[in-house]
Amino acid sequence: MKNFILRDRLSGFIITKKQIMMIISVVLTVVTLSIISSIAFASGSRKLPIYCVETEKKRIAISFDAAWGNDDTETLIKILKKYNVPATFFVVGAWVDKYPESVMQLSNAGHQIQNHSNTHPYLTNLPKTKIIDEIESCNAKIEALTGVTPTLLRPPYGDYDNIVIESAKQCGMNTIQWSVDSHDWMKNATAESIANRVISKVQNGSIILCHNDAEHTPEALPTILETLKKDGYEFVFISDLIYKDNYTIDHTGKQCKIK
């Protein structure tokens, strides 16, 4: 049988029947690989950090990332004390070097100091040995001041992959993201927009992200804490919110207890 020929009159390009079959084969291969990738993702081959926790209790956690400035840390401590709210501070090792007195203030005020890397790099750009060095160097600095070894890692920029999560696990740590971003870091943020965003998005098991040096966070924080407490939410440390064993993490990053 003669090959079927498709001629494009404009270009004069000719596609034979054999070429058509090859194109179809390539398309089917791409589709198949896509399906396999989706199945692999669903089966858990792609690792995820903890974004939030599935719980029937009205328990939530508020966290602050400390990487650069330090103008508002003392103010935040005073506000958190006024509302009797424990907070989790993820600090960079270089920040610890620069502001050891603030690390001690946070620790003495009863807040948890956790790991935000040593130099705030994109961890996914580093080999595993360097990732572990970033984690362990920051841990050592925090432990030297507070006497407590961190158990949680928040990757800088929220940037992670399987190797980052595996590296943290190797160091005995859980990798933590967030489910409620206050957006206090945005240029157009206001105290009102920060508070409204957090309050409207919080639900049981939420992890809230704020920053220790965002311009309007101290102004927004009292409204956030007061409103959520009136709504019946209990603030706890992230380490007390998450499950330590017998859990799974679904495709959204929600940590779920295995019943």
Coordinates of C-alpha atoms in Angstrom, one line a residue:
M1 CA 0.0 0.0 0.0
K2 CA 1.3 3.4 -0.9
N3 CA 2.1 5.9 1.9
F4 CA -0.6 8.4 2.6
I5 CA 0.7 11.9 1.8
L6 CA -0.4 15.1 3.3
R7 CA 0.7 18.1 1.4
D8 CA 0.7 21.7 2.8
R9 CA 0.2 23.8 -0.3
L10 CA 1.6 26.9 1.3
S11 CA 4.9 25.4 2.4
G12 CA 5.2 22.4 0.2
F13 CA 6.0 20.3 3.3
I14 CA 5.1 16.6 2.9
I15 CA 4.2 14.3 5.8
T16 CA 4.2 10.6 5.1
K17 CA 2.0 8.1 6.9
K18 CA 5.1 6.8 8.7
Q19 CA 5.8 10.3 10.0
I20 CA 2.2 10.7 11.2
M21 CA 2.5 7.4 13.2
M22 CA 5.7 8.6 14.7
I23 CA 4.0 11.9 15.8
I24 CA 1.1 10.0 17.3
S25 CA 3.6 7.7 19.1
V26 CA 5.4 10.7 20.6
V27 CA 2.2 12.3 21.8
L28 CA 1.1 9.1 23.4
T29 CA 4.4 8.8 25.2
V30 CA 4.1 12.3 26.6
V31 CA 0.6 11.6 27.8
T32 CA 1.7 8.4 29.4
L33 CA 4.6 10.0 31.2
S34 CA 2.3 12.7 32.4
I35 CA -0.1 10.1 33.8
I36 CA 2.7 8.2 35.4
S37 CA 4.0 11.4 37.0
S38 CA 0.6 12.2 38.4
I39 CA 0.3 8.7 39.9
A40 CA 3.7 9.0 41.4
F41 CA 2.8 12.3 42.9
A42 CA -0.4 10.9 44.3
S43 CA 1.4 7.9 45.8
G44 CA 3.7 10.1 47.7
S45 CA 7.0 10.0 45.8
R46 CA 7.1 13.8 45.9
K47 CA 7.7 14.8 49.5
L48 CA 5.9 17.8 51.0
P49 CA 6.5 19.9 54.1
I50 CA 3.8 20.5 56.7
Y51 CA 1.6 23.4 55.7
C52 CA -1.2 22.9 58.2
V53 CA -2.7 20.2 60.5
E54 CA -6.0 18.4 60.3
T55 CA -7.6 18.7 63.7
E56 CA -11.1 19.1 65.1
K57 CA -9.7 21.3 67.9
K58 CA -9.5 25.1 67.4
R59 CA -5.8 25.1 67.7
I60 CA -3.5 27.3 65.5
A61 CA 0.1 28.5 65.5
I62 CA 1.6 31.9 64.7
S63 CA 5.1 32.1 63.4
F64 CA 7.6 34.9 62.6
D65 CA 10.6 34.6 60.3
A66 CA 13.7 36.6 61.3
A67 CA 16.3 37.0 58.7
W68 CA 17.3 40.6 58.3
G69 CA 16.1 43.5 60.5
N70 CA 15.4 43.6 64.2
D71 CA 13.6 46.9 64.8
D72 CA 10.3 45.4 66.0
T73 CA 11.3 42.2 67.8
E74 CA 11.0 43.7 71.3
T75 CA 7.6 45.2 70.4
L76 CA 6.4 41.9 69.2
I77 CA 7.5 40.2 72.4
K78 CA 5.5 42.8 74.4
I79 CA 2.3 42.3 72.3
L80 CA 2.5 38.5 72.5
K81 CA 3.0 38.8 76.3
K82 CA -0.1 41.0 76.6
Y83 CA -2.3 38.5 74.8
N84 CA -0.5 35.5 76.4
V85 CA 0.3 34.0 73.0
P86 CA 3.2 31.6 72.4
A87 CA 4.9 32.1 69.0
T88 CA 7.4 30.2 66.9
F89 CA 10.3 32.2 65.6
F90 CA 12.3 30.8 62.7
V91 CA 15.6 32.6 62.7
V92 CA 18.6 32.6 60.4
G93 CA 22.0 31.8 61.8
A94 CA 23.5 35.0 60.6
W95 CA 20.6 36.9 62.4
V96 CA 21.6 35.0 65.6
D97 CA 25.2 36.2 65.1
K98 CA 24.0 39.7 64.7
Y99 CA 21.3 39.9 67.4
P100 CA 22.1 37.3 70.1
E101 CA 20.4 39.5 72.7
S102 CA 17.1 39.3 70.8
V103 CA 17.4 35.5 70.6
M104 CA 17.8 35.4 74.4
Q105 CA 14.9 37.8 74.8
L106 CA 12.6 35.6 72.7
S107 CA 13.7 32.5 74.5
N108 CA 13.4 34.1 78.0
A109 CA 9.9 35.3 77.0
G110 CA 8.9 31.7 76.5
H111 CA 8.8 31.6 72.7
Q112 CA 10.3 28.8 70.6
I113 CA 13.4 29.5 68.4
Q114 CA 13.5 27.3 65.3
N115 CA 15.7 27.0 62.2
H116 CA 15.5 29.2 59.1
S117 CA 18.9 28.1 57.7
N118 CA 22.3 29.6 58.5
T119 CA 22.7 32.1 55.6
H120 CA 19.3 32.2 54.0
P121 CA 20.1 30.6 50.6
Y122 CA 17.9 28.8 48.1
L123 CA 18.4 25.4 49.6
T124 CA 17.4 23.6 46.4
N125 CA 20.4 25.0 44.7
L126 CA 22.8 23.3 47.1
P127 CA 24.0 19.7 47.3
K128 CA 22.8 17.7 50.3
T129 CA 26.0 18.1 52.2
K130 CA 25.7 21.9 52.1
I131 CA 22.0 21.8 53.0
I132 CA 22.8 19.7 56.1
D133 CA 25.6 22.2 57.0
E134 CA 23.2 25.1 56.7
I135 CA 20.8 23.3 59.1
E136 CA 23.4 22.1 61.6
S137 CA 25.2 25.4 61.7
C138 CA 22.1 27.3 62.5
N139 CA 21.0 24.7 65.1
A140 CA 24.4 24.9 66.8
K141 CA 24.1 28.7 67.1
I142 CA 20.6 28.6 68.6
E143 CA 21.5 25.8 71.0
A144 CA 24.6 27.6 72.2
L145 CA 22.5 30.6 73.3
T146 CA 19.3 28.9 74.4
G147 CA 20.4 25.4 75.4
V148 CA 17.6 24.0 73.2
T149 CA 18.1 22.2 69.8
P150 CA 15.6 23.2 67.1
T151 CA 13.3 20.5 65.8
L152 CA 11.7 22.4 62.9
L153 CA 13.1 23.8 59.7
R154 CA 11.5 26.5 57.5
P155 CA 13.4 26.7 54.2
P156 CA 14.2 30.3 53.1
Y157 CA 11.8 31.6 50.5
G158 CA 9.6 28.6 51.0
D159 CA 11.9 26.8 48.6
Y160 CA 12.1 23.0 49.0
D161 CA 12.4 19.7 47.2
N162 CA 12.7 16.1 48.3
I163 CA 16.4 16.5 49.1
V164 CA 15.7 19.5 51.4
I165 CA 13.0 17.5 53.3
E166 CA 15.2 14.4 53.5
S167 CA 18.1 16.5 54.8
A168 CA 15.9 18.0 57.5
K169 CA 14.7 14.5 58.5
Q170 CA 18.3 13.3 58.6
C171 CA 18.9 16.1 61.2
G172 CA 15.8 14.9 63.2
M173 CA 13.7 17.8 62.0
N174 CA 10.3 18.4 60.3
T175 CA 10.1 20.8 57.5
I176 CA 7.4 23.5 58.0
Q177 CA 5.7 25.9 55.6
W178 CA 2.5 27.8 56.3
S179 CA -1.2 27.8 55.3
V180 CA -1.9 31.5 56.1
D181 CA 0.4 34.1 54.6
S182 CA -0.1 37.5 56.3
H183 CA 1.5 39.2 53.3
D184 CA 3.0 41.6 55.8
W185 CA 6.1 41.7 53.6
M186 CA 4.3 43.2 50.6
K187 CA 5.0 46.9 49.8
N188 CA 1.3 47.8 49.7
A189 CA 0.5 46.0 53.0
T190 CA -1.4 47.9 55.7
A191 CA -2.2 46.9 59.2
E192 CA -5.8 46.5 58.2
S193 CA -5.1 44.4 55.1
I194 CA -2.7 42.2 57.1
A195 CA -5.2 41.6 59.9
N196 CA -8.2 41.0 57.6
R197 CA -6.2 38.5 55.5
V198 CA -5.1 36.4 58.5
I199 CA -8.4 36.5 60.3
S200 CA -10.4 35.6 57.1
K201 CA -8.2 32.6 56.2
V202 CA -7.5 31.0 59.6
Q203 CA -9.1 27.6 60.3
N204 CA -8.4 24.7 62.7
G205 CA -4.8 23.7 62.4
S206 CA -3.6 26.7 60.5
I207 CA 0.0 27.9 60.6
I208 CA 0.3 31.6 60.2
L209 CA 3.3 33.3 58.6
C210 CA 4.5 36.8 59.7
H211 CA 7.9 38.5 59.8
N212 CA 9.7 40.2 62.7
D213 CA 10.6 43.3 60.8
A214 CA 7.6 44.0 58.5
E215 CA 6.5 47.6 58.8
H216 CA 2.9 47.1 59.8
T217 CA 3.0 43.8 61.6
P218 CA 3.2 45.3 65.2
E219 CA 0.1 47.4 64.4
A220 CA -1.8 44.5 62.9
L221 CA -0.9 41.9 65.5
P222 CA -3.2 43.0 68.4
T223 CA -6.2 42.8 66.2
I224 CA -5.3 39.4 64.9
L225 CA -4.6 37.9 68.3
E226 CA -7.6 39.5 70.0
T227 CA -10.1 38.6 67.3
L228 CA -8.9 35.0 66.9
K229 CA -8.9 34.4 70.6
K230 CA -12.4 35.8 70.8
D231 CA -13.4 33.3 68.1
G232 CA -12.3 30.5 70.3
Y233 CA -8.9 29.7 68.8
E234 CA -6.0 28.5 71.0
F235 CA -2.5 29.6 70.0
V236 CA 0.2 26.9 70.4
F237 CA 3.7 26.3 69.2
I238 CA 4.0 24.6 65.8
S239 CA 5.9 21.8 67.6
D240 CA 2.8 21.2 69.7
L241 CA 0.4 21.5 66.8
I242 CA 1.9 18.9 64.5
Y243 CA 1.8 15.2 64.9
K244 CA 5.0 13.4 65.8
D245 CA 4.2 10.0 64.4
N246 CA 1.5 8.0 62.7
Y247 CA 0.6 10.6 60.2
T248 CA 0.4 11.3 56.5
I249 CA 0.7 14.5 54.5
D250 CA -1.9 14.9 51.7
H251 CA -1.3 16.6 48.4
T252 CA -2.1 20.1 49.9
G253 CA 0.5 19.7 52.6
K254 CA -2.0 19.1 55.3
Q255 CA -0.7 16.7 58.0
C256 CA -3.3 14.1 58.9
K257 CA -3.4 11.7 61.8
I258 CA -3.6 8.0 60.8
K259 CA -6.6 6.7 62.7

